[in-house]
Short mmCIF file of C-alpha atoms in Angstrom, two decimals:
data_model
loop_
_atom_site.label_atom_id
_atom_site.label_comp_id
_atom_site.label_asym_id
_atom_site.label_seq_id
_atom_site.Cartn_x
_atom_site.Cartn_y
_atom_site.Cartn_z
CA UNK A 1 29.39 27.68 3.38
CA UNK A 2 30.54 29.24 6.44
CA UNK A 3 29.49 32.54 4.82
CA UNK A 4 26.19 31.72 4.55
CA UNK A 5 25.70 30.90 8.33
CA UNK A 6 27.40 33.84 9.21
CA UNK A 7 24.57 35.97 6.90
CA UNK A 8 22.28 33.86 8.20
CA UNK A 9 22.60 34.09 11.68
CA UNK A 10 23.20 37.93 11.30
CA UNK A 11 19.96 38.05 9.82
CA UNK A 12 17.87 35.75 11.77
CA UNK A 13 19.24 37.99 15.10
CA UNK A 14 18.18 41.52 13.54
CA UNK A 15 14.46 40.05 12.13
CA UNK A 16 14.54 39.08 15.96
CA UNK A 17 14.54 42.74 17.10
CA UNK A 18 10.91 43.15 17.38
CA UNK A 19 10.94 46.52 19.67
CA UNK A 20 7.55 46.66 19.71
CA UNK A 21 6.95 42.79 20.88
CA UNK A 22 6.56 43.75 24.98
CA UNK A 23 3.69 45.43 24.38
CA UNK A 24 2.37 43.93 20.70
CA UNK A 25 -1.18 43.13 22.19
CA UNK A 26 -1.66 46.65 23.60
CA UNK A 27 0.04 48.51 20.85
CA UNK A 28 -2.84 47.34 18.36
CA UNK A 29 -5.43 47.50 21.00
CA UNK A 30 -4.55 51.12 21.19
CA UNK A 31 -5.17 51.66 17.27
CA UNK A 32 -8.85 50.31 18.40
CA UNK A 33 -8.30 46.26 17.83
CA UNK A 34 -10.27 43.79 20.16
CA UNK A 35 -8.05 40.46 20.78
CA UNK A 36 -10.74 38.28 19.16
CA UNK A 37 -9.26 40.78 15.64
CA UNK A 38 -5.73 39.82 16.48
CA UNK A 39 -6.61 36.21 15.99
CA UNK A 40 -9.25 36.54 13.08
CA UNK A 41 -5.92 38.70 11.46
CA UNK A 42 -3.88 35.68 12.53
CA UNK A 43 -5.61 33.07 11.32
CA UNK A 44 -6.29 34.97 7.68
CA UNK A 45 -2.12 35.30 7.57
CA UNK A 46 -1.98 31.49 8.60
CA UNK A 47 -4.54 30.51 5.67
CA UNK A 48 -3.07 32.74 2.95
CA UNK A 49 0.30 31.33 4.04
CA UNK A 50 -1.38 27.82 3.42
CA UNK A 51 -2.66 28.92 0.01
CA UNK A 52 1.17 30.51 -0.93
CA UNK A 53 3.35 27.46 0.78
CA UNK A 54 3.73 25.31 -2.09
CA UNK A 55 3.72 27.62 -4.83
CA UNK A 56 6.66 29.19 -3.10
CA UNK A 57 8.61 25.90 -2.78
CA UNK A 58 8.34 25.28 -6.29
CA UNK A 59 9.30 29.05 -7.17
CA UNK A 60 12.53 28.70 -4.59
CA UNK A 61 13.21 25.55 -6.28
CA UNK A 62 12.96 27.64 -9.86
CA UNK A 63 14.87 30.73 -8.27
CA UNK A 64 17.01 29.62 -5.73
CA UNK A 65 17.16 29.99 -2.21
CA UNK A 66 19.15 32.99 -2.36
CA UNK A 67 16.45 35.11 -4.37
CA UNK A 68 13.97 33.98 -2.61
CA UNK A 69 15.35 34.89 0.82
CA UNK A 70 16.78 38.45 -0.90
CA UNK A 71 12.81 38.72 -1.86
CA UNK A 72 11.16 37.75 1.08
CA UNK A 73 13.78 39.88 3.33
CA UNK A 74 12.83 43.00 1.29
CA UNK A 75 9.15 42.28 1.52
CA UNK A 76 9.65 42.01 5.40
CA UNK A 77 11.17 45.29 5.56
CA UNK A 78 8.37 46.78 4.31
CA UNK A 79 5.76 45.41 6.28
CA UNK A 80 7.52 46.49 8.89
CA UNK A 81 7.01 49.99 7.58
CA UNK A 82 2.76 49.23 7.41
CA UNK A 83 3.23 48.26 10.95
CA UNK A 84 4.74 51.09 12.35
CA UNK A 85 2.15 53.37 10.49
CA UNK A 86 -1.25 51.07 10.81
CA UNK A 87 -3.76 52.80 13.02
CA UNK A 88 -6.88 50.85 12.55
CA UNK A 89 -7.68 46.66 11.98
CA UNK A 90 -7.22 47.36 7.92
CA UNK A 91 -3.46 48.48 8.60
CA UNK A 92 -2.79 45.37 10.92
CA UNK A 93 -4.34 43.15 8.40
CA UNK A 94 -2.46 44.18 5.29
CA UNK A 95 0.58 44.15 7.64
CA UNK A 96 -0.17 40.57 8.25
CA UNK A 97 -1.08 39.77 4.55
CA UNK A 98 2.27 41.09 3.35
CA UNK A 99 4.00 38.73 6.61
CA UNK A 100 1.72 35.99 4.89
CA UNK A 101 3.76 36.17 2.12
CA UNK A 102 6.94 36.67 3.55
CA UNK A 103 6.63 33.43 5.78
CA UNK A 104 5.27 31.14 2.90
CA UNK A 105 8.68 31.98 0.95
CA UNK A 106 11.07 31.80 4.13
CA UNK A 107 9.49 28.51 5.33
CA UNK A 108 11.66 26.08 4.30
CA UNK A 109 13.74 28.09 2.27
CA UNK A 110 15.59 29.50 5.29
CA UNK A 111 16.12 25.83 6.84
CA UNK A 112 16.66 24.49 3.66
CA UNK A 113 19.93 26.90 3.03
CA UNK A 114 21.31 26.36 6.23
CA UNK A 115 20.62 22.46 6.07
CA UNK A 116 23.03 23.08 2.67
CA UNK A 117 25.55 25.42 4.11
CA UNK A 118 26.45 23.02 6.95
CA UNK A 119 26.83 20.51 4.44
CA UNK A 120 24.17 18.30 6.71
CA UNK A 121 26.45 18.23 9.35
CA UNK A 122 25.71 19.31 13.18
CA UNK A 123 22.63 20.32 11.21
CA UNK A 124 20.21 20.45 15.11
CA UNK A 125 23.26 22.42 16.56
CA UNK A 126 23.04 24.88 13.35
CA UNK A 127 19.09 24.80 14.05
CA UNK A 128 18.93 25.51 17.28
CA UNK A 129 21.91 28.68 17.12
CA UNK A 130 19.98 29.60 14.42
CA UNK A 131 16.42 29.72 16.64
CA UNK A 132 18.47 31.45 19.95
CA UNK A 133 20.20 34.11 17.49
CA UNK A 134 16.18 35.57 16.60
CA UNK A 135 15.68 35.30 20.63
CA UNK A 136 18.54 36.99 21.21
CA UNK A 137 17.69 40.15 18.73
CA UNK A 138 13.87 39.77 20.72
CA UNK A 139 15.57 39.89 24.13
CA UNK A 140 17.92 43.10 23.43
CA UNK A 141 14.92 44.89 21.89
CA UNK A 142 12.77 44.10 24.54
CA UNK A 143 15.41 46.01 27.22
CA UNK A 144 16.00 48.44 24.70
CA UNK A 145 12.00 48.93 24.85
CA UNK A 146 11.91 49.08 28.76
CA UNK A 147 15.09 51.43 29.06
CA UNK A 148 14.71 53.91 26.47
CA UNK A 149 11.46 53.53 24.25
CA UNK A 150 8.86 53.32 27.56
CA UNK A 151 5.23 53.82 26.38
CA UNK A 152 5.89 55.57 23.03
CA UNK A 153 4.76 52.50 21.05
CA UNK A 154 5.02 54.25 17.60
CA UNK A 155 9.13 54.92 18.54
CA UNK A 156 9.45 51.03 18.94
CA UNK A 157 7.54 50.44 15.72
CA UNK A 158 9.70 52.56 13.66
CA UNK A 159 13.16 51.03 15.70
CA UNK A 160 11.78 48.12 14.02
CA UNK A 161 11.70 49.17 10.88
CA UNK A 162 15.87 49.83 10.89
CA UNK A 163 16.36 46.34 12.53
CA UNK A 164 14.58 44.92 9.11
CA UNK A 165 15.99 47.20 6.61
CA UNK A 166 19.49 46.30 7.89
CA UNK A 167 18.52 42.40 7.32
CA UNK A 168 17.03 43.03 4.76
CA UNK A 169 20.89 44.17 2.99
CA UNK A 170 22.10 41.76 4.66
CA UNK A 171 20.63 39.09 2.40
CA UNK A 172 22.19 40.71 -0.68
CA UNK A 173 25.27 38.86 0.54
CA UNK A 174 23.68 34.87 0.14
CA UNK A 175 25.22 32.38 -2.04
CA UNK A 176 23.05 29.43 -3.74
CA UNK A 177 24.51 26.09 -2.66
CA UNK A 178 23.85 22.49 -3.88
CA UNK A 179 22.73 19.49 -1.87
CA UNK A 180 25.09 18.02 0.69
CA UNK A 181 25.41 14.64 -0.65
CA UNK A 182 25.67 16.47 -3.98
CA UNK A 183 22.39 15.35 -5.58
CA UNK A 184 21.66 16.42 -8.84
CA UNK A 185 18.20 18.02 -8.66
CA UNK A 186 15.77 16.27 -10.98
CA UNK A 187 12.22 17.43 -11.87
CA UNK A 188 9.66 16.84 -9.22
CA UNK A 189 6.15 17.60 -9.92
CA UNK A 190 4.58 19.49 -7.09
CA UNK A 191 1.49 16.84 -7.05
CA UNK A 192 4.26 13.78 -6.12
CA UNK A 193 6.28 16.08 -3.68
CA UNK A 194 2.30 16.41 -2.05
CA UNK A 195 2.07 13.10 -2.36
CA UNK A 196 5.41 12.13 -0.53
CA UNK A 197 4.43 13.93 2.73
CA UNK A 198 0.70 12.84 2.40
CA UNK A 199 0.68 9.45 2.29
CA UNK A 200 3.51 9.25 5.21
CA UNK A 201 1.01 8.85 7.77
CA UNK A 202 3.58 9.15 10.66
CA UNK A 203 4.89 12.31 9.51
CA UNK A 204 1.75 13.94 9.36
CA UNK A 205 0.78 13.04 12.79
CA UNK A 206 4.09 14.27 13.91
CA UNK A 207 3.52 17.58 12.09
CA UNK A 208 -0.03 17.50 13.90
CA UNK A 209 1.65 17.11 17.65
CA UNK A 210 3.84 20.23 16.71
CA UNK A 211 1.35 22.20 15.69
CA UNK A 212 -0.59 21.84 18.79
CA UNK A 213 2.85 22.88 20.27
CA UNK A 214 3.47 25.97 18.40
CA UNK A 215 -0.33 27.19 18.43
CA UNK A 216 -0.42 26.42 22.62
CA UNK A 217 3.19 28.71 22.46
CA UNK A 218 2.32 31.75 20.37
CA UNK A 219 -1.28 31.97 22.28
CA UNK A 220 0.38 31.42 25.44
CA UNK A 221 3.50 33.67 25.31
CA UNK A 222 2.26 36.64 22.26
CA UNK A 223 -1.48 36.69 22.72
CA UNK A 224 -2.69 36.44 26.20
CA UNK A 225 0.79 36.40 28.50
CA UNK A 226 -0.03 40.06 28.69
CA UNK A 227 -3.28 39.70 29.51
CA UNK A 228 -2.33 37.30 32.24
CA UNK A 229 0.14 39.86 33.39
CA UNK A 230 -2.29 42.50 33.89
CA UNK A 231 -4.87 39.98 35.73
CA UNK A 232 -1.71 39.25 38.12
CA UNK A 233 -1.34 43.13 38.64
CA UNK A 234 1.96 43.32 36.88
CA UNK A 235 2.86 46.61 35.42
CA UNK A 236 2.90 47.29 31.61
CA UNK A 237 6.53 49.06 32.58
CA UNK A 238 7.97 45.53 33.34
CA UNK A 239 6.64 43.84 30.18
CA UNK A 240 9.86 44.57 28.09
CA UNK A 241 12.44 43.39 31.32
CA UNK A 242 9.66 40.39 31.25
CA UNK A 243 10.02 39.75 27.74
CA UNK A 244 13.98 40.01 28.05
CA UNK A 245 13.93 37.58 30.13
CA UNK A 246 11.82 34.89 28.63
CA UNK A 247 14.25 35.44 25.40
CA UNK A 248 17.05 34.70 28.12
CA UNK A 249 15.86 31.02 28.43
CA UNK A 250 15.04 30.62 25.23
CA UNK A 251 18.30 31.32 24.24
CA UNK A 252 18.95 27.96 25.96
CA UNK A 253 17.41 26.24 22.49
CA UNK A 254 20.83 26.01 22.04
CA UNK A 255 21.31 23.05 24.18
CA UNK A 256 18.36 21.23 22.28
CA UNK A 257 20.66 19.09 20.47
CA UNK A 258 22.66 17.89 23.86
CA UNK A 259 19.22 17.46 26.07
CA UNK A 260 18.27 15.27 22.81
CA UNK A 261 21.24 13.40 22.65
CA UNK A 262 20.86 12.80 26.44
CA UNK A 263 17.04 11.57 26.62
CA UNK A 264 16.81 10.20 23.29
CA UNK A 265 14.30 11.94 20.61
CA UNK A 266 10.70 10.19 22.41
CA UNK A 267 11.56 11.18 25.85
CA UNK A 268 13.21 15.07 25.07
CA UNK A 269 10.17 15.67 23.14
CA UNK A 270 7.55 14.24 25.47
CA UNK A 271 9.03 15.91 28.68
CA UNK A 272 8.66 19.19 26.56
CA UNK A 273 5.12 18.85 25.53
CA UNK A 274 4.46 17.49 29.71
CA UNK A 275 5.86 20.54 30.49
CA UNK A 276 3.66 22.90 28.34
CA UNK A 277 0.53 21.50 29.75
CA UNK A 278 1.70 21.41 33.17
CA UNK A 279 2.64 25.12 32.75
CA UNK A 280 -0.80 25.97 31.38
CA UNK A 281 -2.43 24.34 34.18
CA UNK A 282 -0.43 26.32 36.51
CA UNK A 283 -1.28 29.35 34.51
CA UNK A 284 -4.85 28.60 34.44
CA UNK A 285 -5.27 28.30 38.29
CA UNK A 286 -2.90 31.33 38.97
CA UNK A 287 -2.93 35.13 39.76
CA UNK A 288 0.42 35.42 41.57
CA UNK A 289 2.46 37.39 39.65
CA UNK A 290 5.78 35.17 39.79
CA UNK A 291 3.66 32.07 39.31
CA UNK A 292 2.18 33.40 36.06
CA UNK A 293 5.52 34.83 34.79
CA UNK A 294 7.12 31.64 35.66
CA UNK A 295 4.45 29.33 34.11
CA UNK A 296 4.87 31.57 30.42
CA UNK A 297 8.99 31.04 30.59
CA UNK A 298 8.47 27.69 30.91
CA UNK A 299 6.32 27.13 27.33
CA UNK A 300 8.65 29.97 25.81
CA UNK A 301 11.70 27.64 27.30
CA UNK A 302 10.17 24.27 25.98
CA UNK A 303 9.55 25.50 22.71
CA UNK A 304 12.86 26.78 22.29
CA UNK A 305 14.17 23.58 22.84
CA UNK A 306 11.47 21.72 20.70
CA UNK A 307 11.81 23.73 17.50
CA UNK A 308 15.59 22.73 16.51
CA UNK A 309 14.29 18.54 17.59
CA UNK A 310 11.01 19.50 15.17
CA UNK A 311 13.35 20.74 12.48
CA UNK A 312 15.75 18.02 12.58
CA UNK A 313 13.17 16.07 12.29
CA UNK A 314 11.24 17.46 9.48
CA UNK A 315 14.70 17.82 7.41
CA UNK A 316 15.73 14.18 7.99
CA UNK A 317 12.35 12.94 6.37
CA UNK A 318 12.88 15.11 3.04
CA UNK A 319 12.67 12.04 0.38
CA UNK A 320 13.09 14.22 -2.76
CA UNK A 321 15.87 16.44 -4.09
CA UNK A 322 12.72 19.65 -3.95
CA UNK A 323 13.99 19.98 0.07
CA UNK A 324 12.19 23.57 -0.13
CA UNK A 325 8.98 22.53 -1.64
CA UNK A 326 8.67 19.46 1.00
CA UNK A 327 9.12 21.27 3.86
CA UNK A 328 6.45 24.27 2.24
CA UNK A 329 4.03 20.99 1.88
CA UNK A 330 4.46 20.31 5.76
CA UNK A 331 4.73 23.51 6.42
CA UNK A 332 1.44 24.25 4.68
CA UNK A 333 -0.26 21.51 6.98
CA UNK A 334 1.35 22.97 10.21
CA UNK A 335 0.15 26.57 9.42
CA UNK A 336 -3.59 25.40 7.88
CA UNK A 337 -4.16 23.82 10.57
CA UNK A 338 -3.28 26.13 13.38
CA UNK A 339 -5.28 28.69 11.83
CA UNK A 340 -8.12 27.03 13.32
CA UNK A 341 -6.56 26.58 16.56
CA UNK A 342 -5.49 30.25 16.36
CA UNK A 343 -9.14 31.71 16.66
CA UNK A 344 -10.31 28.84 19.31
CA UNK A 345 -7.46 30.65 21.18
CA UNK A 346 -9.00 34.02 20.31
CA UNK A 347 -12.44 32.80 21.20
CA UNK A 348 -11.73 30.78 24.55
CA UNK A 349 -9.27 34.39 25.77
CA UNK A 350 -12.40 36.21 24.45
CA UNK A 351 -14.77 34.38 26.97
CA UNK A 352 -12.25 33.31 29.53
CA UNK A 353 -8.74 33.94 30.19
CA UNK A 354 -8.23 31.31 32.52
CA UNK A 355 -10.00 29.04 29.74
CA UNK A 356 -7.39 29.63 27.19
CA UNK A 357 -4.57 27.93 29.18
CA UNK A 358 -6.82 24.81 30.00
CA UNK A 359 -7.24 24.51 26.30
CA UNK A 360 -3.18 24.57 25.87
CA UNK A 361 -2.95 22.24 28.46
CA UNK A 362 -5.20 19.52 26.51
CA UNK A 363 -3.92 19.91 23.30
CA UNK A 364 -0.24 19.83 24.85
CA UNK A 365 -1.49 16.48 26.16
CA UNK A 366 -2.68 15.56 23.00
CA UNK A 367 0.17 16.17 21.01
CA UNK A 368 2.01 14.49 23.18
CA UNK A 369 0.49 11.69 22.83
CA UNK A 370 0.86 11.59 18.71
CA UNK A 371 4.74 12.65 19.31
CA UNK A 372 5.30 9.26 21.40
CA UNK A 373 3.39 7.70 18.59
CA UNK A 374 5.56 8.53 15.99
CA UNK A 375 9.08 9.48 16.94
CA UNK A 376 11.42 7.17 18.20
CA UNK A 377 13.33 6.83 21.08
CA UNK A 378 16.96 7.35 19.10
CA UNK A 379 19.42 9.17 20.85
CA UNK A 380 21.71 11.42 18.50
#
């Protein structure tokens, strides 16, 4: 339903308006949070999320997607509102809790919907407007930040909080629609949907090479970019026209679907994952300011153009008529086992900055080895 993408993408572009985002890392090391927190808190969200991912599929299954997205939009609003008020690691924590919750219901549910509204059809396209829409909200916050918030972090917290109220009615206006090939749904037990995705060996090491991706990403561009900035002598007054323009590329996910259809699925992919570790190396052996901004647009751009591949991907391997639950079942392998990555991360930034980046750049290497090993070369 054409409706449905419209609400969709409407929604998907305010969640993206994250005012506080240029300066998340110093915002909660100003309420008295050491980075090494930030990725104990992130890897407790990723775990709980784990624990909640398949209970939630079955429940959207039960529900419907619409209620669960209404639910899950709501929820988001208000940990928004524990954001913008947290002032010590308890308030960042329950923040994240609450987002735990939020992001084991969206997780496939969100996909899932659109997958339906488009009918199947153009469904990478859909994917990757869908992805550039959130950048876009991030990137027009972020020069909203730099232009008119400046260093009054609290201001940007609560400009967040409107952002995902107004998504948050947005959802109210979500249909439920049916399969695209019109599938009855049948019963699935949650055990054989586990099952399904277990036993497919290839999948999982797929879903293995983009975790490495999307751990090496959010470390690289949310977690210690900043840091990097500040060891490069960069002003925290250019973070937000920095941020703006990272979102700027990655609006360029977009063009995922073409730069597939070019290369073919193996060799997109790969040159992606090349390009993350190349980046980190850079990043690793860098102070230069332009160096070190360019080398964290370049994983922010690769990812961008990863994500709608990965979800086309994931999508096209659903087996059962439960198209939430599945993805939650991959999506609980993705996110329990980056929450291990996550505090290596914290630990290896902890110790060494320039450590952190050679760690993305192996397991960027690594993944890309699994992705050649288990994606084809099709061109689409």
């Amino acid at each position: 339903m054409k409706r449905n993408l419209i609400l969709l993408y409407a929604i998907t572009f305010l969640q993206g308006m994250v005012f506080y985002a240029p300066v998340a890392v110093l915002y909660r090391q100003a309420a008295g949070v050491t980075v090494l927190q930030m990725t104990i808190i992130e890897s407790i969200s990723l775990l709980l999320s784990v624990a909640l991912e398949i209970p939630w599929g079955i429940v959207a299954e039960k529900i419907g997607y619409r209620n669960t997205m209404i639910f899950c939009c709501l929820l988001y609003f208000v940990s928004k509102i524990i954001f913008w008020q947290a002032v010590d690691f308890g308030g960042f924590l329950l923040e994240r809790i609450l987002l735990s919750v939020v992001c084991a219901g969206l997780s496939g549910c969100d996909t899932a919907l659109l997958y339906r509204s488009c009918k199947g059809v153009d469904s990478q396209k859909v994917f990757g407007l869908y992805s550039s829409l959130g950048l876009a909200g991030l990137m027009i916050s972020a020069l909203v930040y730099s232009l008119f918030v400046g260093d009054n972090f609290r201001l940007a917290g609560l400009l967040t909080v409107f952002s995902y109220g107004a998504a948050a009615l947005l959802a109210l206006g979500l249909k439920e629609v049916g399969e695209p090939d019109e599938r009855t749904p049948e019963p699935v037990s949650a055990g054989r949907v586990v099952l399904s995705v277990v036993k497919n060996k290839n999948l999982m090491l797929f879903l293995l090479a983009a975790m490495l991706l999307e751990q090496t990403h959010q470390a690289v561009t949310v977690i210690v970019n900043q840091l990097q900035y500040q060891r490069s002598g960069i002003a925290a007054s250019w973070f937000g026209i920095i941020l703006a323009g990272m979102n700027l590329l990655g609006l360029l996910g977009v063009l995922s679907k073409r730069y597939t259809a070019r290369l073919g699925e193996k060799r997109a992919g790969g040159s992606l994952l090349l390009l993350t570790a190349l980046s980190c190396v850079v990043l690793a052996l860098t102070e230069n300011p332009v160096l070190s901004i360019t080398g964290v647009a370049l994983v922010h751009l690769a990812f961008s153009l990863f994500v709608p591949l990965q979800t086309e991907l994931q999508n096209r391997r659903v087996v059962t008529s439960a198209r939430a639950t599945e993805l939650s079942v991959q999506s609980a392998f993705l996110n329990g086992t980056g929450a291990a990555v996550s505090v290596v991360f914290g630990r290896a930034a902890e110790s060494s900055l320039p450590g952190a980046f050679w760690l993305g750049a192996v397991l960027c290497l690594t993944a890309w080895l699994l992705f050649r090993l288990t994606v084809s070369g099709k061109r689409v």
